[in-house]
Amino acid sequence: MNMQQLFDHARDGQVDELNLISLEGGIYLLEAHQAGQRHLLVDAAGATLHLRSVEHARDVLQGLPELPFYLLHTVVHTEMCGFADGPQQPLRVPIALQSAWMRDA
């Protein structure tokens, strides 16, 4: 899904939520959930869209209708150290689409 499709689907009420996935190395990916399916956002060239921060994501998403928005941190210590058998859930924190700085302005 590209940004234009995301905005179109969100305006039509077809996007259930957005996840900003934090990866090792300061890379963030944006994932849209729609009708039980997950779609990573891609850039104009069709490559996975890489964002620099939560604020960068908020800038890119400016003008999007209000949606549930979550920051997901993967559980990297499990892979690195081999802790705990079985499935591990990522840390999932609700965040606002708009920065507190923007809401107060």
PDB file of C-alpha atoms in Angstrom:
ATOM      1  CA  MET A   1       0.000   0.000   0.000  1.00  0.00           C
ATOM      2  CA  ASN A   2       1.361   3.436  -0.869  1.00  0.00           C
ATOM      3  CA  MET A   3       0.645   6.704   0.956  1.00  0.00           C
ATOM      4  CA  GLN A   4      -2.081   7.828  -1.454  1.00  0.00           C
ATOM      5  CA  GLN A   5      -3.892   4.515  -1.021  1.00  0.00           C
ATOM      6  CA  LEU A   6      -3.556   4.799   2.758  1.00  0.00           C
ATOM      7  CA  PHE A   7      -5.101   8.271   2.778  1.00  0.00           C
ATOM      8  CA  ASP A   8      -7.888   7.196   0.394  1.00  0.00           C
ATOM      9  CA  HIS A   9      -8.741   4.072   2.408  1.00  0.00           C
ATOM     10  CA  ALA A  10      -8.559   5.978   5.709  1.00  0.00           C
ATOM     11  CA  ARG A  11     -10.922   8.691   4.431  1.00  0.00           C
ATOM     12  CA  ASP A  12     -13.341   5.923   3.406  1.00  0.00           C
ATOM     13  CA  GLY A  13     -13.128   4.386   6.904  1.00  0.00           C
ATOM     14  CA  GLN A  14     -11.448   1.227   5.615  1.00  0.00           C
ATOM     15  CA  VAL A  15      -8.301   1.349   7.791  1.00  0.00           C
ATOM     16  CA  ASP A  16      -8.674  -0.237  11.222  1.00  0.00           C
ATOM     17  CA  GLU A  17      -5.377   0.888  12.757  1.00  0.00           C
ATOM     18  CA  LEU A  18      -1.788   1.858  12.058  1.00  0.00           C
ATOM     19  CA  ASN A  19       1.341   0.372  13.584  1.00  0.00           C
ATOM     20  CA  LEU A  20       4.708   2.082  13.617  1.00  0.00           C
ATOM     21  CA  ILE A  21       7.177  -0.779  13.940  1.00  0.00           C
ATOM     22  CA  SER A  22      10.475   0.104  15.598  1.00  0.00           C
ATOM     23  CA  LEU A  23      13.388  -1.980  14.347  1.00  0.00           C
ATOM     24  CA  GLU A  24      16.975  -2.198  15.457  1.00  0.00           C
ATOM     25  CA  GLY A  25      19.137   0.572  14.011  1.00  0.00           C
ATOM     26  CA  GLY A  26      16.606   3.387  14.323  1.00  0.00           C
ATOM     27  CA  ILE A  27      14.410   2.219  11.454  1.00  0.00           C
ATOM     28  CA  TYR A  28      10.633   2.544  11.618  1.00  0.00           C
ATOM     29  CA  LEU A  29       8.161   0.866   9.279  1.00  0.00           C
ATOM     30  CA  LEU A  30       4.520   1.813   8.921  1.00  0.00           C
ATOM     31  CA  GLU A  31       1.896  -0.912   8.752  1.00  0.00           C
ATOM     32  CA  ALA A  32      -1.812  -0.424   8.037  1.00  0.00           C
ATOM     33  CA  HIS A  33      -4.419  -2.950   9.177  1.00  0.00           C
ATOM     34  CA  GLN A  34      -7.369  -3.277   6.873  1.00  0.00           C
ATOM     35  CA  ALA A  35     -10.078  -5.954   7.001  1.00  0.00           C
ATOM     36  CA  GLY A  36      -7.862  -8.384   8.913  1.00  0.00           C
ATOM     37  CA  GLN A  37      -4.876  -7.915   6.612  1.00  0.00           C
ATOM     38  CA  ARG A  38      -1.615  -6.079   7.264  1.00  0.00           C
ATOM     39  CA  HIS A  39      -0.029  -3.871   4.639  1.00  0.00           C
ATOM     40  CA  LEU A  40       3.439  -2.354   4.897  1.00  0.00           C
ATOM     41  CA  LEU A  41       3.583   1.089   3.351  1.00  0.00           C
ATOM     42  CA  VAL A  42       5.790   1.535   0.322  1.00  0.00           C
ATOM     43  CA  ASP A  43       7.362   4.591  -1.298  1.00  0.00           C
ATOM     44  CA  ALA A  44       6.909   5.812  -4.881  1.00  0.00           C
ATOM     45  CA  ALA A  45       9.445   3.239  -6.137  1.00  0.00           C
ATOM     46  CA  GLY A  46       7.590   0.364  -4.456  1.00  0.00           C
ATOM     47  CA  ALA A  47      10.238  -0.159  -1.755  1.00  0.00           C
ATOM     48  CA  THR A  48       9.272  -0.457   1.903  1.00  0.00           C
ATOM     49  CA  LEU A  49       8.923   3.022   3.382  1.00  0.00           C
ATOM     50  CA  HIS A  50      11.564   3.634   6.069  1.00  0.00           C
ATOM     51  CA  LEU A  51      10.902   6.359   8.606  1.00  0.00           C
ATOM     52  CA  ARG A  52      13.374   7.927  11.053  1.00  0.00           C
ATOM     53  CA  SER A  53      11.242   8.478  14.146  1.00  0.00           C
ATOM     54  CA  VAL A  54       7.770   8.802  15.607  1.00  0.00           C
ATOM     55  CA  GLU A  55       7.795  12.500  14.706  1.00  0.00           C
ATOM     56  CA  HIS A  56       8.785  11.694  11.112  1.00  0.00           C
ATOM     57  CA  ALA A  57       5.812   9.307  10.927  1.00  0.00           C
ATOM     58  CA  ARG A  58       3.521  12.005  12.310  1.00  0.00           C
ATOM     59  CA  ASP A  59       4.794  14.439   9.660  1.00  0.00           C
ATOM     60  CA  VAL A  60       4.141  11.915   6.883  1.00  0.00           C
ATOM     61  CA  LEU A  61       0.671  11.142   8.255  1.00  0.00           C
ATOM     62  CA  GLN A  62      -0.372  14.765   8.690  1.00  0.00           C
ATOM     63  CA  GLY A  63      -3.955  15.222   7.456  1.00  0.00           C
ATOM     64  CA  LEU A  64      -4.895  11.575   7.990  1.00  0.00           C
ATOM     65  CA  PRO A  65      -8.237  11.051   9.770  1.00  0.00           C
ATOM     66  CA  GLU A  66      -7.912  10.041  13.418  1.00  0.00           C
ATOM     67  CA  LEU A  67      -7.094   6.313  13.695  1.00  0.00           C
ATOM     68  CA  PRO A  68      -5.817   4.022  16.415  1.00  0.00           C
ATOM     69  CA  PHE A  69      -2.016   4.351  16.162  1.00  0.00           C
ATOM     70  CA  TYR A  70       0.462   2.088  17.967  1.00  0.00           C
ATOM     71  CA  LEU A  71       4.211   2.005  18.401  1.00  0.00           C
ATOM     72  CA  LEU A  72       5.481  -1.586  18.269  1.00  0.00           C
ATOM     73  CA  HIS A  73       8.864  -2.527  19.670  1.00  0.00           C
ATOM     74  CA  THR A  74      10.031  -5.994  18.716  1.00  0.00           C
ATOM     75  CA  VAL A  75      11.475  -8.230  21.408  1.00  0.00           C
ATOM     76  CA  VAL A  76      15.102  -8.311  20.278  1.00  0.00           C
ATOM     77  CA  HIS A  77      16.575  -9.611  23.527  1.00  0.00           C
ATOM     78  CA  THR A  78      14.804 -12.918  22.908  1.00  0.00           C
ATOM     79  CA  GLU A  79      16.661 -13.373  19.629  1.00  0.00           C
ATOM     80  CA  MET A  80      19.983 -12.130  20.997  1.00  0.00           C
ATOM     81  CA  CYS A  81      20.045 -14.031  24.282  1.00  0.00           C
ATOM     82  CA  GLY A  82      17.690 -16.913  23.623  1.00  0.00           C
ATOM     83  CA  PHE A  83      15.307 -16.094  26.490  1.00  0.00           C
ATOM     84  CA  ALA A  84      11.948 -17.768  26.940  1.00  0.00           C
ATOM     85  CA  ASP A  85      10.594 -20.529  24.789  1.00  0.00           C
ATOM     86  CA  GLY A  86       7.373 -19.935  22.931  1.00  0.00           C
ATOM     87  CA  PRO A  87       5.908 -16.937  21.185  1.00  0.00           C
ATOM     88  CA  GLN A  88       6.845 -13.457  22.394  1.00  0.00           C
ATOM     89  CA  GLN A  89       4.582 -10.492  21.814  1.00  0.00           C
ATOM     90  CA  PRO A  90       6.051  -7.127  20.860  1.00  0.00           C
ATOM     91  CA  LEU A  91       5.615  -4.171  23.184  1.00  0.00           C
ATOM     92  CA  ARG A  92       2.585  -2.303  21.793  1.00  0.00           C
ATOM     93  CA  VAL A  93       2.068   1.266  23.007  1.00  0.00           C
ATOM     94  CA  PRO A  94      -0.792   3.519  21.861  1.00  0.00           C
ATOM     95  CA  ILE A  95       0.421   6.895  20.581  1.00  0.00           C
ATOM     96  CA  ALA A  96      -1.330   9.924  19.107  1.00  0.00           C
ATOM     97  CA  LEU A  97      -1.259  10.723  15.407  1.00  0.00           C
ATOM     98  CA  GLN A  98      -0.518  14.332  16.301  1.00  0.00           C
ATOM     99  CA  SER A  99       2.334  15.497  18.477  1.00  0.00           C
ATOM    100  CA  ALA A 100       1.403  17.187  21.748  1.00  0.00           C
ATOM    101  CA  TRP A 101       3.238  20.220  20.349  1.00  0.00           C
ATOM    102  CA  MET A 102       0.814  20.356  17.398  1.00  0.00           C
ATOM    103  CA  ARG A 103      -2.308  19.841  19.532  1.00  0.00           C
ATOM    104  CA  ASP A 104      -1.346  22.689  21.877  1.00  0.00           C
ATOM    105  CA  ALA A 105      -0.535  25.152  19.074  1.00  0.00           C
TER     106      ALA A 105
END
